[in-house]
mmCIF file of C-alpha atoms in Angstrom:
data_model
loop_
_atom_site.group_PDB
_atom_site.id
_atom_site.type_symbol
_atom_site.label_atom_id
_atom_site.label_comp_id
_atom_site.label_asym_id
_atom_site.label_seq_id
_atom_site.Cartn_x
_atom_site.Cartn_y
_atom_site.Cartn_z
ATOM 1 C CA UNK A 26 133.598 15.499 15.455
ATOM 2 C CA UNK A 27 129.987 17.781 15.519
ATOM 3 C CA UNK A 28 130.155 17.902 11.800
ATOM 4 C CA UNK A 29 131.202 14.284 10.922
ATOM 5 C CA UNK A 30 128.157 13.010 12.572
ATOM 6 C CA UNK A 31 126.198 16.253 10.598
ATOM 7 C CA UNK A 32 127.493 14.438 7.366
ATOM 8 C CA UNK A 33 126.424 10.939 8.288
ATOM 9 C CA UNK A 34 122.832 11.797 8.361
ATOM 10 C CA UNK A 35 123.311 13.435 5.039
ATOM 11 C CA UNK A 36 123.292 16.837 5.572
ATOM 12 C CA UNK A 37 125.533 19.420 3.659
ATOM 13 C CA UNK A 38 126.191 22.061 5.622
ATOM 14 C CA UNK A 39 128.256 24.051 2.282
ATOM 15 C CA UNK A 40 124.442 23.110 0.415
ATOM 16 C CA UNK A 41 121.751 25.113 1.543
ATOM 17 C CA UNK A 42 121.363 22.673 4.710
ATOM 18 C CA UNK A 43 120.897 24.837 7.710
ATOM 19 C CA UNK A 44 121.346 22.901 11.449
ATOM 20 C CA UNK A 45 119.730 24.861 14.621
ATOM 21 C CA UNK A 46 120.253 23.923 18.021
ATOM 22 C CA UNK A 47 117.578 25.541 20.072
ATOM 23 C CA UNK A 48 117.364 26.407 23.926
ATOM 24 C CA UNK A 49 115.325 27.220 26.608
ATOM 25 C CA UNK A 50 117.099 29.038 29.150
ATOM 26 C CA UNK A 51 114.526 28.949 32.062
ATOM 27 C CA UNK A 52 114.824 31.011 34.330
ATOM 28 C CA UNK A 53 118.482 29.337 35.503
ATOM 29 C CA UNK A 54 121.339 32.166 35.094
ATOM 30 C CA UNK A 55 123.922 29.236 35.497
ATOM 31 C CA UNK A 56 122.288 28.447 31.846
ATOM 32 C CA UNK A 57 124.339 31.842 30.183
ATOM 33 C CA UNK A 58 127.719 29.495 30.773
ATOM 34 C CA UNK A 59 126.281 26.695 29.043
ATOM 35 C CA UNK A 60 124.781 28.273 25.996
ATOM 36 C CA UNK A 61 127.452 30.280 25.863
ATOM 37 C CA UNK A 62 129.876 27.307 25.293
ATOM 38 C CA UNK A 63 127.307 25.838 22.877
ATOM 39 C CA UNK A 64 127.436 29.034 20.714
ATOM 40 C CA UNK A 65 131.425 28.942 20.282
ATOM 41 C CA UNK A 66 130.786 24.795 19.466
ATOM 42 C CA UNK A 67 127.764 25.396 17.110
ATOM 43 C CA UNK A 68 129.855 28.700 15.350
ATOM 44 C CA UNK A 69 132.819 25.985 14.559
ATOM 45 C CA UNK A 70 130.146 23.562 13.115
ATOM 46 C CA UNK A 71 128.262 25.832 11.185
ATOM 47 C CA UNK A 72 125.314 25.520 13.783
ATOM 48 C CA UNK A 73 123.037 27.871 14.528
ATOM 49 C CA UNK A 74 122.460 28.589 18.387
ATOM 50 C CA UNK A 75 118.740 30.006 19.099
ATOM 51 C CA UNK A 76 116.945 30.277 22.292
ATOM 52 C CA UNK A 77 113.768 30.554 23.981
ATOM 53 C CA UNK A 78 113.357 32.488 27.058
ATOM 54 C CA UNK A 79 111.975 31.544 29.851
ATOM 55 C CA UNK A 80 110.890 28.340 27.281
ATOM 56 C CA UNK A 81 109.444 27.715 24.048
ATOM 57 C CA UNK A 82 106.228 28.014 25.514
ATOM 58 C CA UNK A 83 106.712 32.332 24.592
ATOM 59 C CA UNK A 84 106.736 31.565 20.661
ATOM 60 C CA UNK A 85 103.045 29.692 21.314
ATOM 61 C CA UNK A 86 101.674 32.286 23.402
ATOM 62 C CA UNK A 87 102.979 34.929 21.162
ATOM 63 C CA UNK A 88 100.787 33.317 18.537
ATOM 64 C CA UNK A 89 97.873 34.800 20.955
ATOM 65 C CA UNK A 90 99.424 37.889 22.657
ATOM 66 C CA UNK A 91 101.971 40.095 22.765
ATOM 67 C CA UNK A 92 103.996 40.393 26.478
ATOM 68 C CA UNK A 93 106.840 41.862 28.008
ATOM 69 C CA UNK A 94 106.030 40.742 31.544
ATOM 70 C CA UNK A 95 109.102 38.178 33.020
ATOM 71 C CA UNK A 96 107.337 34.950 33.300
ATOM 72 C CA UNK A 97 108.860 32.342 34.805
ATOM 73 C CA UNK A 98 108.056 28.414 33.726
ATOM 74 C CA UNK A 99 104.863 27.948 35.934
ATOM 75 C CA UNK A 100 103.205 31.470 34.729
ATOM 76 C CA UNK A 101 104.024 30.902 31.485
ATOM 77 C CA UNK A 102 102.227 27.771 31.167
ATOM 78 C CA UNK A 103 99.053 29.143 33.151
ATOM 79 C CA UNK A 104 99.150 32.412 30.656
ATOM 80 C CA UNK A 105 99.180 30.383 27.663
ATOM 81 C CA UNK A 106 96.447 28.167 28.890
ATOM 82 C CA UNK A 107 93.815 30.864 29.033
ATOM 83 C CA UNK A 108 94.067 30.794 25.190
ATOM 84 C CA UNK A 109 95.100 26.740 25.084
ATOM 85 C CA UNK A 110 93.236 25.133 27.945
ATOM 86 C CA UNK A 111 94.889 21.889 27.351
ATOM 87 C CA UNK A 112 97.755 23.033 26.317
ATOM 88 C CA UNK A 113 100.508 20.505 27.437
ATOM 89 C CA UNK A 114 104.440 19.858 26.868
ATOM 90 C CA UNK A 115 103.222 16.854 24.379
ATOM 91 C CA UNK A 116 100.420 18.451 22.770
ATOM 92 C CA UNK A 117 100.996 19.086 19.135
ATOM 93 C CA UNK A 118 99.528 22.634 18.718
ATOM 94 C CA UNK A 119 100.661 23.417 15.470
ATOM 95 C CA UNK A 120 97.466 23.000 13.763
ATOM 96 C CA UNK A 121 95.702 25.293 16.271
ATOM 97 C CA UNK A 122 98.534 27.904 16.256
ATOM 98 C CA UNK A 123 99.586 27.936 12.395
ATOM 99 C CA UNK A 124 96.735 30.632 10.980
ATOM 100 C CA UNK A 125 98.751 33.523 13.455
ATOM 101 C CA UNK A 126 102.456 32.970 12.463
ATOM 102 C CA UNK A 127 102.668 36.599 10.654
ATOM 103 C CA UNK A 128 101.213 37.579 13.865
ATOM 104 C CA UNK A 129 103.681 35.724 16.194
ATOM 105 C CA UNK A 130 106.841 36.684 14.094
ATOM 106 C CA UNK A 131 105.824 40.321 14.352
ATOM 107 C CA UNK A 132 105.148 40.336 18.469
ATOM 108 C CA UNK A 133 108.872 37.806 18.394
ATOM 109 C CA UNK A 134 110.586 40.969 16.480
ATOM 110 C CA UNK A 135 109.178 43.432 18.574
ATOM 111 C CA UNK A 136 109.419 41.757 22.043
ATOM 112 C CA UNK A 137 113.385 41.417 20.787
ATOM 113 C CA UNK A 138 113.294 44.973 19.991
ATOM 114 C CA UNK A 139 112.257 45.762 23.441
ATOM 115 C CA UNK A 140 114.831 43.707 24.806
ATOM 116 C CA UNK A 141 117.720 44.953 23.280
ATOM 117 C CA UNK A 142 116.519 48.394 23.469
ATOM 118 C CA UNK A 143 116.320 47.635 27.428
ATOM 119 C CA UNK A 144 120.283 46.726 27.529
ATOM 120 C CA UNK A 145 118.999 42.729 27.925
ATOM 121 C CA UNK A 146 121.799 40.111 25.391
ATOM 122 C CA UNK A 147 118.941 38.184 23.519
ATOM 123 C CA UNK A 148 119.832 34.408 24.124
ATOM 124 C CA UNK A 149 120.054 35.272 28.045
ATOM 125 C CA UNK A 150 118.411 34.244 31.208
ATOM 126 C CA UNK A 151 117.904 38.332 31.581
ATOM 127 C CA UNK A 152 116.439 38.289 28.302
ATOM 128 C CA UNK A 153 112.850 37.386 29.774
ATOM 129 C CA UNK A 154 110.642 37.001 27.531
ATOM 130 C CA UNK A 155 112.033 36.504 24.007
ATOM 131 C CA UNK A 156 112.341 33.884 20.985
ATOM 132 C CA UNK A 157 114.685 33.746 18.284
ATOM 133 C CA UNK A 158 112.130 30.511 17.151
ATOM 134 C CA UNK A 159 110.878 33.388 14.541
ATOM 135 C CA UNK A 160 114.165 33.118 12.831
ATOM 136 C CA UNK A 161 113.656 29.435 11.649
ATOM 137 C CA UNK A 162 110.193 29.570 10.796
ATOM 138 C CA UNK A 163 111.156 32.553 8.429
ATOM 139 C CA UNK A 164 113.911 30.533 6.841
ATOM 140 C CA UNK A 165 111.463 27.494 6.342
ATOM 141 C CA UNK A 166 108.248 30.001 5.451
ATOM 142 C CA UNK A 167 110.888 31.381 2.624
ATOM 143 C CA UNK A 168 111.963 28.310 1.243
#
């Protein structure tokens, strides 16, 4: 059913097309169950699962600093502020953030590095902080 609706808005998965699904996982462990399900769904569909944890809000401040403290939401937010003062969840930053992307991709690498060397399961709740957001922007930086 997942890929029938892929092929109505034109995408060919067999093409090239790539198709990301991307999570935050908060700081809610009950989230492991569900993104877990979503992987096995997105593997069957040719979907690729990424997350962001505790939110996407690590791949922007990652564009500033490099952190391996476990930040919930709320600290997040007030970390990434001291470089964005406005910073807010409707904000387009990419403009602002877009000159450090070599930077951020590096610190995203190494901050999974440091997870994984810690015994944390990148895509977790326990994996906090990481992004696997590096992984698209690589795929669209080398096309």
């Amino acid at each position: 059913m997942l890929i029938t609706e892929i092929k109505k808005i034109g995408l060919d998965l067999t093409d090239g097309d790539e198709v990301y699904c991307v999570f935050d996982t908060d700081s809610d462990f009950t989230k492991n169950n569900i993104i877990d399900k979503a992987r096995r769904l997105a593997l069957e569909n040719n979907i690729k699962v990424i997350t962001s944890t505790p939110s996407i809000e690590i791949w922007f401040l990652l564009h500033y600093e490099y952190t391996t403290a476990s930040l919930n939401n709320k600290d997040l937010l007030e970390r990434l502020r001291k470089f964005y003062q406005h910073y807010d969840k409707n904000v387009d930053i990419y403009q602002d953030i877009s000159n450090n992307v070599e930077e951020a991709i590096k610190r995203a690498k190494k901050l999974e590095k440091y997870q994984v060397d810690n015994g944390k399961i990148i895509g977790t709740v326990a994996a906090n902080p990481s992004t696997e957001i590096y992984k698209v922007v690589e795929n669209l930086l080398s096309k």
